[in-house]
Amino acid sequence: MAIKMRVLYDSNKKKIKHIATEIKAHYDLGVNAVDTIPPAYSCDKERIVILMISAKGLVKDSLRLFCQELTKARAQNIALIIDGDQKAADNVKEIIADVAKNAVYDEVLYIDGGLPIFGGNAKPEELAKVFEWTDRVIANLK
């Protein structure tokens, strides 16, 4: 059974983009399922949107503006993968909570996105961790 899911990322790190495309392939998602933030095609009635963000502390304005538009009509559920710190995750959760009453999955997945220049593919054990987390997110959809 296919799920209407999008994976959007805000990072210049190759490893983050690689993980996003691996999620798309693993869950057999649609053509426009992976994109940058802001995406070329806006979210519309998505069952879940996974936001992959490289940030420490407060998030940049373009990400904040995108999150402010992420209403319940656009995304019923939101999950966060953070390449950074808890302050960044809390900042994104706060922005989303202020805008709409979307169900934000409690467990944030923290990853090491590597260096922007030398980054590359995620290791198999890193991908396994991401897939296990994504399975839990899907199992707990509201």
XYZ file of C-alpha atoms in Angstrom:
142
model
C 0.000 0.000 0.000
C 1.498 3.304 -1.080
C 1.346 6.255 1.270
C 1.134 9.889 0.219
C 4.442 11.040 1.655
C 6.935 13.774 0.754
C 10.543 14.152 1.871
C 11.720 17.760 1.786
C 15.215 18.851 2.717
C 16.914 22.105 3.608
C 20.608 21.354 3.376
C 23.520 21.736 0.983
C 24.977 18.411 2.134
C 25.085 15.571 -0.392
C 24.473 12.963 2.296
C 21.133 14.566 3.260
C 19.930 14.496 -0.354
C 21.116 10.886 -0.659
C 19.120 9.816 2.409
C 16.031 11.614 1.048
C 16.271 9.770 -2.280
C 16.841 6.459 -0.465
C 13.625 7.011 1.541
C 11.808 7.672 -1.745
C 13.137 4.463 -3.280
C 12.579 2.342 -0.161
C 8.924 3.385 0.207
C 8.232 3.546 -3.547
C 7.072 7.162 -3.433
C 5.814 9.256 -6.343
C 7.826 11.290 -8.837
C 7.801 14.610 -6.937
C 8.213 13.022 -3.493
C 11.701 14.429 -2.845
C 12.458 18.122 -3.156
C 14.255 21.026 -1.549
C 12.622 23.531 0.784
C 10.745 25.413 -0.537
C 9.578 22.714 -2.962
C 8.830 23.337 -6.632
C 5.343 21.877 -6.085
C 3.546 22.813 -2.889
C 2.341 20.154 -0.498
C -1.319 19.244 -0.926
C -3.161 16.789 1.324
C 0.017 14.881 2.129
C -0.458 12.114 4.675
C 3.035 12.818 5.970
C 5.856 15.232 5.224
C 9.341 14.420 6.459
C 11.466 17.536 6.859
C 15.229 16.949 6.701
C 17.010 20.022 8.026
C 20.639 20.966 8.570
C 20.566 23.665 11.259
C 21.849 24.671 14.641
C 19.795 26.979 16.839
C 17.307 29.201 15.059
C 16.385 28.236 11.502
C 16.883 30.543 8.539
C 14.058 32.739 7.254
C 13.281 30.740 4.093
C 12.714 27.606 6.183
C 10.676 29.510 8.772
C 8.449 30.990 6.027
C 7.917 27.549 4.467
C 6.997 26.010 7.831
C 4.508 28.822 8.455
C 2.650 27.759 5.297
C 2.564 24.073 6.251
C -1.092 23.950 7.267
C -3.052 20.818 8.157
C -4.591 20.918 4.642
C -1.116 20.626 3.150
C 0.347 18.071 5.566
C -1.606 16.021 8.082
C 1.540 14.743 9.814
C 5.073 16.091 10.006
C 8.254 14.327 11.088
C 11.723 15.793 11.544
C 15.175 14.522 10.677
C 17.713 17.001 11.998
C 21.372 17.362 11.103
C 22.093 19.710 13.967
C 20.901 20.281 17.505
C 17.765 20.019 19.617
C 17.339 23.801 19.610
C 16.811 23.716 15.820
C 14.265 20.888 16.163
C 12.426 22.761 18.919
C 12.426 25.920 16.799
C 10.814 24.109 13.828
C 8.261 22.389 16.084
C 7.340 25.747 17.615
C 6.827 27.367 14.197
C 4.609 24.504 13.010
C 2.616 24.455 16.267
C 1.924 28.187 15.965
C 0.612 27.862 12.414
C -1.523 24.760 12.358
C -2.395 21.911 14.604
C -0.556 19.356 12.511
C 0.478 16.180 14.240
C 4.247 16.459 14.658
C 5.847 13.117 15.426
C 7.515 13.348 18.852
C 10.665 11.374 18.067
C 13.083 13.568 16.139
C 15.780 11.624 14.312
C 19.191 13.253 14.705
C 21.763 12.365 12.059
C 25.264 13.442 11.081
C 25.019 14.967 7.625
C 28.772 15.106 7.195
C 30.685 17.894 5.522
C 29.070 19.816 2.651
C 32.037 19.390 0.301
C 33.146 15.844 1.076
C 29.763 14.343 1.932
C 28.402 11.471 0.010
C 26.343 8.401 0.512
C 24.988 7.252 3.829
C 26.319 3.981 5.229
C 23.981 0.960 5.223
C 23.648 1.084 9.033
C 22.674 4.771 8.840
C 20.022 3.997 6.228
C 18.727 1.101 8.346
C 18.323 3.512 11.276
C 16.430 5.979 9.042
C 14.124 3.259 7.677
C 13.375 1.917 11.184
C 12.507 5.439 12.327
C 10.357 6.050 9.226
C 8.498 2.775 9.853
C 7.719 3.985 13.405
C 6.523 7.331 12.044
C 4.179 5.631 9.576
C 2.888 3.246 12.255
C 2.015 6.204 14.498
C 0.261 8.437 11.958
C -2.667 10.402 13.312
